[in-house]
mmCIF file of C-alpha atoms in Angstrom:
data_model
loop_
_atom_site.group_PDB
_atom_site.id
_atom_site.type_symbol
_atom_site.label_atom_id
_atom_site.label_comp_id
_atom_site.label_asym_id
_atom_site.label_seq_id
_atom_site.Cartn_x
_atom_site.Cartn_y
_atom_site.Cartn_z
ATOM 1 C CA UNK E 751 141.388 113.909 -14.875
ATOM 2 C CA UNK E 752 143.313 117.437 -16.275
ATOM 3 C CA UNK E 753 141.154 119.879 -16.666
ATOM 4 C CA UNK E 754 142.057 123.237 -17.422
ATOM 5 C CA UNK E 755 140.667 126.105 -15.111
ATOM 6 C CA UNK E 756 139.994 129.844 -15.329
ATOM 7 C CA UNK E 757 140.947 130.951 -11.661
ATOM 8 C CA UNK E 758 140.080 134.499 -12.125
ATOM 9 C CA UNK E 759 139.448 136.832 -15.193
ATOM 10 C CA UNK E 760 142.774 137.833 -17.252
ATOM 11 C CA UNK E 761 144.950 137.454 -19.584
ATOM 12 C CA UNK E 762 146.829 134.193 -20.650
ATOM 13 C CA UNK E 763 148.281 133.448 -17.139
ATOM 14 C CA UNK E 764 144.795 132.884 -15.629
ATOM 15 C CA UNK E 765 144.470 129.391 -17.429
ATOM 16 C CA UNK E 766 146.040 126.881 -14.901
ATOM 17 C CA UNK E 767 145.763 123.166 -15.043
ATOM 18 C CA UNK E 768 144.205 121.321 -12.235
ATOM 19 C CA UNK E 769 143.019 118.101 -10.872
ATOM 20 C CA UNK E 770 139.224 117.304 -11.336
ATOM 21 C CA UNK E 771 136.789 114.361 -10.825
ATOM 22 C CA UNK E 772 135.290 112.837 -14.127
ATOM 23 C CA UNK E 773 132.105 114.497 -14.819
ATOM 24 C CA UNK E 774 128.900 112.458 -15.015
ATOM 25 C CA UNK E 775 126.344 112.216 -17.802
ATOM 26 C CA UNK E 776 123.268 112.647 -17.561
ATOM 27 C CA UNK E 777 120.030 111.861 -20.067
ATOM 28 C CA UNK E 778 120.894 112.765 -23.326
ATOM 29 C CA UNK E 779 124.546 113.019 -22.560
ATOM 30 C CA UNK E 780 127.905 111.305 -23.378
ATOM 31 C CA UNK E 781 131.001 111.423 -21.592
ATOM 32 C CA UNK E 782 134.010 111.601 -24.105
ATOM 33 C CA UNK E 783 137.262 110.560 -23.971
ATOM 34 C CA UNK E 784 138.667 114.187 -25.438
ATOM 35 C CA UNK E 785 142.635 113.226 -27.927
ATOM 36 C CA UNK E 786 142.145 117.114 -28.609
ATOM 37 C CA UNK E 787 139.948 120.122 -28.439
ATOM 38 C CA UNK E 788 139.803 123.679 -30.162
ATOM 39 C CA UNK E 789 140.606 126.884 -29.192
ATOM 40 C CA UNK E 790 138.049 129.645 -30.119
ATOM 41 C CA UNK E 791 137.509 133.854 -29.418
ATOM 42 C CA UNK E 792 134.745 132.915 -26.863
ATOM 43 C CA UNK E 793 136.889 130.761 -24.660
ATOM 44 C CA UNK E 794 139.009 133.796 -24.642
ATOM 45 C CA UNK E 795 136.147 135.820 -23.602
ATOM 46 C CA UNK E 796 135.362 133.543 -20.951
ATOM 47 C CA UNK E 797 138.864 133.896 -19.939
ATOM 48 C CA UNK E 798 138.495 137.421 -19.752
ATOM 49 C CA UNK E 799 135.086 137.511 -17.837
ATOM 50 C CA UNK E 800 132.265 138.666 -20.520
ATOM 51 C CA UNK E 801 131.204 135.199 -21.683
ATOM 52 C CA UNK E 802 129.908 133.384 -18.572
ATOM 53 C CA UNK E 803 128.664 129.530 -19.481
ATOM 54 C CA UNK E 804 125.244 128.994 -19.554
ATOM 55 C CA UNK E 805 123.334 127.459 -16.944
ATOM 56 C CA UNK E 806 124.128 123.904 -15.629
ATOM 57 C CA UNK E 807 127.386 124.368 -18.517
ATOM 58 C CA UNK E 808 130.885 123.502 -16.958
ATOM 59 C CA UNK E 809 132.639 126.175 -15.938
ATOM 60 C CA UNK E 810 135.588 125.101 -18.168
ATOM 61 C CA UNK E 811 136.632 126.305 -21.243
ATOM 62 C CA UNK E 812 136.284 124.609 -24.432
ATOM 63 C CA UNK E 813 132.965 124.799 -26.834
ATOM 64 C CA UNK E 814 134.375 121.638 -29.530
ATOM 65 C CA UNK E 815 136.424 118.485 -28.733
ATOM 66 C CA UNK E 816 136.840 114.911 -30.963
ATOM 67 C CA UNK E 817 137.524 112.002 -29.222
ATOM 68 C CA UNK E 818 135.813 108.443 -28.508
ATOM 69 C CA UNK E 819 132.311 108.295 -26.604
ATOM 70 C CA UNK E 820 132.954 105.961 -23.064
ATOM 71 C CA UNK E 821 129.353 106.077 -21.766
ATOM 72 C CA UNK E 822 126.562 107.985 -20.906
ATOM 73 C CA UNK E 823 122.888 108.143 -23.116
ATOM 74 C CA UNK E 824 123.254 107.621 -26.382
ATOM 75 C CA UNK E 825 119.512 107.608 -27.090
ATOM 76 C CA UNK E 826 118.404 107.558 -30.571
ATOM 77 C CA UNK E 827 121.273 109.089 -32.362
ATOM 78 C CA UNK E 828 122.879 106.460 -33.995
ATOM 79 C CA UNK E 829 126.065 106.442 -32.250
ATOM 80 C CA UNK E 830 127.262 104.348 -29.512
ATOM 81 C CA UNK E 831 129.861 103.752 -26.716
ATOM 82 C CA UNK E 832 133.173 103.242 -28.464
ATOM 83 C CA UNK E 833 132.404 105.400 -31.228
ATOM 84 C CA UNK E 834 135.365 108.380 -32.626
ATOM 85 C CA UNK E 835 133.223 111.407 -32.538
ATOM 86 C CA UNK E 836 133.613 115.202 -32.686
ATOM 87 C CA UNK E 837 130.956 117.502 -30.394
ATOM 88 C CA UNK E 838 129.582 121.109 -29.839
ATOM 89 C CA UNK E 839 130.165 121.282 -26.291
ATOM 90 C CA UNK E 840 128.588 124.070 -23.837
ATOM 91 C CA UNK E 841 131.951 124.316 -22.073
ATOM 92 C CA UNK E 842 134.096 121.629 -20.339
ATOM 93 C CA UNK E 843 136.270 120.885 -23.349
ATOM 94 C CA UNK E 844 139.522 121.836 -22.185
ATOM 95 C CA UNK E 845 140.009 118.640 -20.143
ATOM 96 C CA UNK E 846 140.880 114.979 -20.802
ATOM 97 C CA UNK E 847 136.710 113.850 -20.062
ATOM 98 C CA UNK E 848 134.113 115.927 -21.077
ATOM 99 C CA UNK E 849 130.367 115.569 -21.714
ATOM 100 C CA UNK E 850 128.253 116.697 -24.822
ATOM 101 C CA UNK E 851 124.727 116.524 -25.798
ATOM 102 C CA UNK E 852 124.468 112.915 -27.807
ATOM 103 C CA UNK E 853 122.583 115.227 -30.186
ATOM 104 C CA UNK E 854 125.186 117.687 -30.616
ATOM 105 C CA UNK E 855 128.017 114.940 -31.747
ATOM 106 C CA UNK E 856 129.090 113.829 -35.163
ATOM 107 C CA UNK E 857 131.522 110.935 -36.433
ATOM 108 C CA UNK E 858 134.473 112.031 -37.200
ATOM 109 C CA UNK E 859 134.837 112.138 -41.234
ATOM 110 C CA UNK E 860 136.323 109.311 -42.886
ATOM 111 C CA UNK E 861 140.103 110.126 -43.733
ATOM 112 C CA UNK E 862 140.194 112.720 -40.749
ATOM 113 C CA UNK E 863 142.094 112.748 -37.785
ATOM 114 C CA UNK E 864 140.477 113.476 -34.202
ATOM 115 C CA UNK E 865 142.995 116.235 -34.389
ATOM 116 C CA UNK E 866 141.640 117.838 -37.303
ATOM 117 C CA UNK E 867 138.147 116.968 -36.231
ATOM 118 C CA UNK E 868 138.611 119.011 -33.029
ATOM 119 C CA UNK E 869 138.537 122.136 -34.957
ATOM 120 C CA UNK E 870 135.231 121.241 -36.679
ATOM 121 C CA UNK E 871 132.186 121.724 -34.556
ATOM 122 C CA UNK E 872 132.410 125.151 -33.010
ATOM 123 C CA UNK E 873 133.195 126.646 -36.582
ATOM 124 C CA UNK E 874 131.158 124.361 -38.746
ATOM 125 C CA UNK E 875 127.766 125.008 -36.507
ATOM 126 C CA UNK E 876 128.568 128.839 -36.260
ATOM 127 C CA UNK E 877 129.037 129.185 -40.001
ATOM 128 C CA UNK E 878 126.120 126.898 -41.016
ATOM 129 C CA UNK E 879 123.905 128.839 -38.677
ATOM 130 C CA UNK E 880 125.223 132.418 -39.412
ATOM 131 C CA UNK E 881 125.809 132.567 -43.237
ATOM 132 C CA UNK E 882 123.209 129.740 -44.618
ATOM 133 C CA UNK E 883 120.193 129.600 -41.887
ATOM 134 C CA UNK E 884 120.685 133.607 -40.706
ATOM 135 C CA UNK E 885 122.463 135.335 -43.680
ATOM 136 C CA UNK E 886 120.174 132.816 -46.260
ATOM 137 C CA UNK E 887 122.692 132.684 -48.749
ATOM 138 C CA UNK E 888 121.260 131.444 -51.618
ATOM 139 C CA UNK E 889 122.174 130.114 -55.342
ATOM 140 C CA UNK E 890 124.387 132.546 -56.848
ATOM 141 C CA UNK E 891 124.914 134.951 -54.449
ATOM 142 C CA UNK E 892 127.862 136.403 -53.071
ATOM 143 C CA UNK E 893 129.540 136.444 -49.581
ATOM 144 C CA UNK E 894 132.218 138.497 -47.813
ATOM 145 C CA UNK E 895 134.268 137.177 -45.354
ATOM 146 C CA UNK E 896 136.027 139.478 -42.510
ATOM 147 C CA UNK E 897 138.447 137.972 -40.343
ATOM 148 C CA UNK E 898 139.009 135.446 -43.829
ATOM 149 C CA UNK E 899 142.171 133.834 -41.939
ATOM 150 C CA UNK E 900 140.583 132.859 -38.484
ATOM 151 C CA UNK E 901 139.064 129.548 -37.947
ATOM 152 C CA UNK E 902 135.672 130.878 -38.615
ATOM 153 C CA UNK E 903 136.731 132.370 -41.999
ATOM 154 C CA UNK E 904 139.131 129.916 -43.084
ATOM 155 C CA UNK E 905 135.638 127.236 -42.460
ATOM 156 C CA UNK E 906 133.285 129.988 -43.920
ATOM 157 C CA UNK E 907 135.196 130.485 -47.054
ATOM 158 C CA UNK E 908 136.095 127.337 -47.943
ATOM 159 C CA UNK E 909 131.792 125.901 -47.498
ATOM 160 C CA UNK E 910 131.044 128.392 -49.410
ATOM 161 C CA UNK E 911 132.918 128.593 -52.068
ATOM 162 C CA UNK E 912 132.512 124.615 -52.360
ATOM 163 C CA UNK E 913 129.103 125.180 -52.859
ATOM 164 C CA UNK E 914 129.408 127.211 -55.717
ATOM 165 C CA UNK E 915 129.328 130.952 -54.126
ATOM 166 C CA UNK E 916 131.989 133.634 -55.048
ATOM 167 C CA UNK E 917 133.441 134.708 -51.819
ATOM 168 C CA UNK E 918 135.307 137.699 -51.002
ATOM 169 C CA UNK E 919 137.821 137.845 -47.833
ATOM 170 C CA UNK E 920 139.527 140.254 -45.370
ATOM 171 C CA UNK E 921 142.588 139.513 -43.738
ATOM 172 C CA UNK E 922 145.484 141.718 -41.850
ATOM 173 C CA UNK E 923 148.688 140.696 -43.674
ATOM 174 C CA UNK E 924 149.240 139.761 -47.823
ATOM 175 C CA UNK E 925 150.879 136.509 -46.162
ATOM 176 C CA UNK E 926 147.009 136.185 -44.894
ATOM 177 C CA UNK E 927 145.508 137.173 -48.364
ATOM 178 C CA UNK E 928 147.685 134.906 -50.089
ATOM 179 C CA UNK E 929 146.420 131.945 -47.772
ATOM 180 C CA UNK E 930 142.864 132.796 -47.487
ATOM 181 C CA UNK E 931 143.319 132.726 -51.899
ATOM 182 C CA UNK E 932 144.437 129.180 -51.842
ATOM 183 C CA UNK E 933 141.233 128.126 -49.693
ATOM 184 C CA UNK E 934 139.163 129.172 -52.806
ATOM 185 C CA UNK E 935 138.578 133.020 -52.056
ATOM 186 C CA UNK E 936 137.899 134.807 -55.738
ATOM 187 C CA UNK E 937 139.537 137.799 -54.093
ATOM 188 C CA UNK E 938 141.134 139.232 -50.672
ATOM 189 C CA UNK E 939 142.027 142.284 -49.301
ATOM 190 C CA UNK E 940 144.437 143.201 -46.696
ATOM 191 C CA UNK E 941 141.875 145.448 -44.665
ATOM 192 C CA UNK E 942 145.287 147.606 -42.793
ATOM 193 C CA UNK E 943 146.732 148.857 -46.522
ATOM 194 C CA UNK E 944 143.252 148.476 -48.629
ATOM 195 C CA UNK E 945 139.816 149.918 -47.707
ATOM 196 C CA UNK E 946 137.662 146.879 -48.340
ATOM 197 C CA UNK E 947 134.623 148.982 -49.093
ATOM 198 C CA UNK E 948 136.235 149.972 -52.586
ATOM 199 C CA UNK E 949 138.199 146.838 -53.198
ATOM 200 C CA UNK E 950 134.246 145.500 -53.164
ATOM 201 C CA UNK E 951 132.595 147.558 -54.960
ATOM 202 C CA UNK E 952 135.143 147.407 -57.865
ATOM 203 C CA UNK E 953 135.251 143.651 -57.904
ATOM 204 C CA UNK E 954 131.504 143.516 -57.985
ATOM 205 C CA UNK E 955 130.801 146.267 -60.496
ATOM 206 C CA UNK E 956 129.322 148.689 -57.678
ATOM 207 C CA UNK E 957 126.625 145.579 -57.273
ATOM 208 C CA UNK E 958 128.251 145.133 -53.629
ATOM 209 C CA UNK E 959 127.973 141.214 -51.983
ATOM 210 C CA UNK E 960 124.707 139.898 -50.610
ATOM 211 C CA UNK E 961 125.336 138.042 -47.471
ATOM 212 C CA UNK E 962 128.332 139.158 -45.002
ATOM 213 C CA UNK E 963 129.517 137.526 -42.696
ATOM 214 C CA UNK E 964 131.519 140.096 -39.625
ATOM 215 C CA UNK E 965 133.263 139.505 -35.961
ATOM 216 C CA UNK E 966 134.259 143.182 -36.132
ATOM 217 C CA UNK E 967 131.002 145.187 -35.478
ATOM 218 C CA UNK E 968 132.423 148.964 -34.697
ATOM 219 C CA UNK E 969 133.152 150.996 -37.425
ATOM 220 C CA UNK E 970 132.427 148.677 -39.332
ATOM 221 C CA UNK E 971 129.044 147.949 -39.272
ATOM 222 C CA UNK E 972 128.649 151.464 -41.470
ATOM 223 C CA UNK E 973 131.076 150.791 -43.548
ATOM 224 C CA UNK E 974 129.255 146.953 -44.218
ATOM 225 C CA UNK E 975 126.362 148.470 -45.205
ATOM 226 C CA UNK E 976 127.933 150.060 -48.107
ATOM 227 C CA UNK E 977 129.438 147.206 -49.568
ATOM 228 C CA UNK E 978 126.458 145.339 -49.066
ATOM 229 C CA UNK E 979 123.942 144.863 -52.576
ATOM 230 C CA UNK E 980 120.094 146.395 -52.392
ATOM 231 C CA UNK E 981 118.521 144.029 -50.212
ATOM 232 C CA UNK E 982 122.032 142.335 -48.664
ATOM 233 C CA UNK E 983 122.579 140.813 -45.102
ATOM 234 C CA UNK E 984 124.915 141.455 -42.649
ATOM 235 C CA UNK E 985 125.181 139.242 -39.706
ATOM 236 C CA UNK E 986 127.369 139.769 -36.965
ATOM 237 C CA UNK E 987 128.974 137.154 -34.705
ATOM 238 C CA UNK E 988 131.378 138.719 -32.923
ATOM 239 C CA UNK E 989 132.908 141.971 -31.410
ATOM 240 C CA UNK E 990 136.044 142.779 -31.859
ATOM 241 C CA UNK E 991 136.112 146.157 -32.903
ATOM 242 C CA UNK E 992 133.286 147.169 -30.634
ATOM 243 C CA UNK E 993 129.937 146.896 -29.289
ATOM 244 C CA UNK E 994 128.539 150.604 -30.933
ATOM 245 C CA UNK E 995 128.346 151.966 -34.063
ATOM 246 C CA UNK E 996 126.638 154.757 -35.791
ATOM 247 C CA UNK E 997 124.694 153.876 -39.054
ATOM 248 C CA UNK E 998 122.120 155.342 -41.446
ATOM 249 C CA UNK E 999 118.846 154.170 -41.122
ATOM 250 C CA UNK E 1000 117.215 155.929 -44.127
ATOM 251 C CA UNK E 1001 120.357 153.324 -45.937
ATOM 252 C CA UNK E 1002 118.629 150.436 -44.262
ATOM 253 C CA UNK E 1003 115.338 151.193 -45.633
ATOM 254 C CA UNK E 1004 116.407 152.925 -48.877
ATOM 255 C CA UNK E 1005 117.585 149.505 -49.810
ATOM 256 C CA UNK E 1006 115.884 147.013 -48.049
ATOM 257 C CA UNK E 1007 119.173 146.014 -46.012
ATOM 258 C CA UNK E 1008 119.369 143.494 -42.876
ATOM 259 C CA UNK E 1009 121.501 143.928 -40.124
ATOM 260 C CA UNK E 1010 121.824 140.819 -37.714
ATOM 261 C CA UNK E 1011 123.456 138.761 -35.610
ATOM 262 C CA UNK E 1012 123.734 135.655 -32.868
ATOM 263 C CA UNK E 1013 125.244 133.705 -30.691
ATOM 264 C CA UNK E 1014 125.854 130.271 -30.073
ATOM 265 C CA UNK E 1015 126.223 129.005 -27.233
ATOM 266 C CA UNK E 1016 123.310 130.131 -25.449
ATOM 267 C CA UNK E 1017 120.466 128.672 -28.018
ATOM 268 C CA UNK E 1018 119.131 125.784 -27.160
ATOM 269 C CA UNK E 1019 119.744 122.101 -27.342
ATOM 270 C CA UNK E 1020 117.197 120.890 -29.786
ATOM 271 C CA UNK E 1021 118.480 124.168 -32.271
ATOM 272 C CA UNK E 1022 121.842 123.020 -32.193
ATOM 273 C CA UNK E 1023 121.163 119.236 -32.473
ATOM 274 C CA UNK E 1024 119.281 120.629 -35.749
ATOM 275 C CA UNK E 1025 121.898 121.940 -36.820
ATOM 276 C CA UNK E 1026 124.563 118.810 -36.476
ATOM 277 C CA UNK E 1027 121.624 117.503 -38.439
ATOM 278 C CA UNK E 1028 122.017 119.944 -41.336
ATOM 279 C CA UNK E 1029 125.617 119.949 -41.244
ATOM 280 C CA UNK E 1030 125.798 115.547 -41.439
ATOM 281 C CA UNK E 1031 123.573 115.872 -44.543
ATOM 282 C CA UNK E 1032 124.731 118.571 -46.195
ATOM 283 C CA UNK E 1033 128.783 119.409 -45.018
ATOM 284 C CA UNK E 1034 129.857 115.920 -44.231
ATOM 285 C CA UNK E 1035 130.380 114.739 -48.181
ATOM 286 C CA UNK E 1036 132.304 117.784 -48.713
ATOM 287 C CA UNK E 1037 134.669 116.632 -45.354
ATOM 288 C CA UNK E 1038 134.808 113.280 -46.585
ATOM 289 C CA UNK E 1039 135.531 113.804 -50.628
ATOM 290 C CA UNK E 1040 138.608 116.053 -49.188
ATOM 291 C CA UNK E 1041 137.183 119.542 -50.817
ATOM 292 C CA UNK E 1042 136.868 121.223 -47.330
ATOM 293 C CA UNK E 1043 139.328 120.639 -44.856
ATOM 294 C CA UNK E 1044 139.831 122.512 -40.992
ATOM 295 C CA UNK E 1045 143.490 124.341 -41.656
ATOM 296 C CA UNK E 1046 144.960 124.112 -38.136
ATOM 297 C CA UNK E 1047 147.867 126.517 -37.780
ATOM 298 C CA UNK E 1048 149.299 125.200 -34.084
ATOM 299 C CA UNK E 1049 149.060 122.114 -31.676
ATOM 300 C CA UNK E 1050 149.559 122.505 -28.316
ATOM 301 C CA UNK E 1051 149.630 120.366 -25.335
ATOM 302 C CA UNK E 1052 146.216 120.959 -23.262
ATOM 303 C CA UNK E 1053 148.747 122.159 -20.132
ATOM 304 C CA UNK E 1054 149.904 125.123 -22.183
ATOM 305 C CA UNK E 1055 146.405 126.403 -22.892
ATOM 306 C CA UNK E 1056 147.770 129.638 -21.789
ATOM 307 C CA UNK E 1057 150.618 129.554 -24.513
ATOM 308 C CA UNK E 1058 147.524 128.743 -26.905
ATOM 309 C CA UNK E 1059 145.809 131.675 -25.773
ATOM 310 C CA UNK E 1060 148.887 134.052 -26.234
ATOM 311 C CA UNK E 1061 149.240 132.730 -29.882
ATOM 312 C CA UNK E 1062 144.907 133.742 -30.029
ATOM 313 C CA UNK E 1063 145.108 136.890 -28.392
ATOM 314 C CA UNK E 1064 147.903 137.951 -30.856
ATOM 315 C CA UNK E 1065 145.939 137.309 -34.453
ATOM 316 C CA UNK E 1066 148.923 135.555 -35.898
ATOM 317 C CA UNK E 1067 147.442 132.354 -36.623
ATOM 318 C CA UNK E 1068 146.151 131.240 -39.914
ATOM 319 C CA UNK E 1069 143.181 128.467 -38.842
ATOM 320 C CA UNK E 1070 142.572 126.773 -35.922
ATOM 321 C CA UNK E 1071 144.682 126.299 -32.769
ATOM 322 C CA UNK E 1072 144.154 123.256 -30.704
ATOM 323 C CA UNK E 1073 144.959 121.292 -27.620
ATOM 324 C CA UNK E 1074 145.892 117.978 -27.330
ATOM 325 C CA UNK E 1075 144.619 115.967 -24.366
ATOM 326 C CA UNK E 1076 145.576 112.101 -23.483
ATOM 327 C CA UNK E 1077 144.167 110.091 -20.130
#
């Protein structure tokens, strides 16, 4: 098969396709026939060295394909060889074969493409996890989105606001704002000419928003807290701003605020398959009734994963990116 391989940590340029044998499944696994796979941060910070796979993981990118299951264990999941599925992967998805936890796949919605499901899994499972199971959003409550045009917050905006929450977004352009709107945001802010902290406290009354959900960290993890409400959540998934910050504790207490955070790769099998569990019951009407949809910005050929990864690294892309893969 194609596979796509990091030969040493980089930029773009280190992703180079190769030749590889077809992997083999083991109990509880499923070899997949991958039509596409999605592009996310951590497969760039694989790329780049500071996201190793887990144990016994492929050492190939790619955390989310869709395609159709050609063997391996099915056990008790309901599926079966044959079957169009999307999967949470713990690597090995940038290739034309890849294998998944049976637990960790889901059919692919009715009306949906295995293009469109390919940018499901990794964003659906991190948001699920992160704003409803860590961040406990609850009835009525409000959430704030940073990074509102990325795949993550493009997924996280549009669940929640189908499930009746009033969500707030943060994006780097008003071409972003203006997209991030029509995915049912009540308001957005362009975070380079507005400072987000005001723009939130005004639209709530100086309440602030109860759950947020951040892949900045840095500065602002201060600057969170004070658009977070008296007893608010802020859960962190991601780093791009930086790993340190410099906060007020007697803020924390004062107000009874959490600060959090995960990743998702590294938990274990029987959390995630919980999860796919959650996410069939609860997100998969909303999928198949059309009032959530993956917005995928750019399609590219699973050769020019590097080309993919220039259009990531950049932050010009409104959605998901993905890679399309034929044996």
């Amino acid at each position: 098969m194609t596979a796509v391989e990091i030969t040493r940590p980089g930029g773009p340029e280190v992703l180079v396709p190769a030749r590889r044998p077809i992997p083999q499944s083991g109990p509880g696994q499923v070899l997949i026939r991958v039509e596409a796979a999605g592009v996310n941060r951590p497969d760039v910070a694989q790329r780049e060295g500071s996201y190793p796979p887990p144990p016994g993981a492929s050492d190939l990118p790619g955390l989310e394909v869709a395609g159709e299951i050609v063997g391996g264990d099915v056990g008790d999941t309901g599926l079966q060889v044959g079957d169009m599925v999307c999967a949470l992967t713990p690597g090995g998805g940038y290739a034309q074969y890849c294998l998944a936890p049976a637990a960790h796949c889901l059919p692919i919605p009715r009306g949906m493409t295995p293009l469109q499901a390919a940018g499901l899994p990794e964003t659906l499972f991190t948001v699920w996890s992160n704003v409803f199971e860590r961040g406990r959003l609850a009835e009525g409550e409000t959430l704030l989105v940073h990074g509102g045009a990325s795949g993550i917050g493009t997924t996280a905006i549009q669940l929640a606001a189908a499930l009746g929450h009033r969500v707030y977004a943060t994006a780097g352009s008003d071409e972003r704002v203006q997209a991030i709107l029509g995915l049912g945001a009540a308001q957005a802010f362009n975070y380079r000419t507005q400072d987000f902290v005001e723009e939130v406290l005004k639209a709530t009354g100086s309440r602030g928003v109860d759950v947020i959900l951040d892949m900045v960290a840095g500065d602002y993890i201060r600057r969170n807290l004070k658009a977070l409400a008296d007893d608010g959540r802020c859960v962190m998934i991601a780093m791009l701003g930086g790993a340190k910050a410099e906060i007020n504790a007697w803020e924390l207490m004062r107000r009874r605020l959490t600060l959090t955070g995960s990743t998702l790769r590294p938990r274990s099998d029987e959390y995630k398959a919980g999860l796919a569990v959650q996410l069939r019951r609860h997100v998969w009407p909303l999928l198949e009734s059309g009032r959530i949809a993956p917005v995928v910005h750019a399609v590219f050929p699973l050769e020019n994963a590097a080309q993919a990864h220039r259009l990531m690294d950049s932050g010009a892309h409104i959605g998901k990116i993905i890679l399309t893969a034929t044996a």
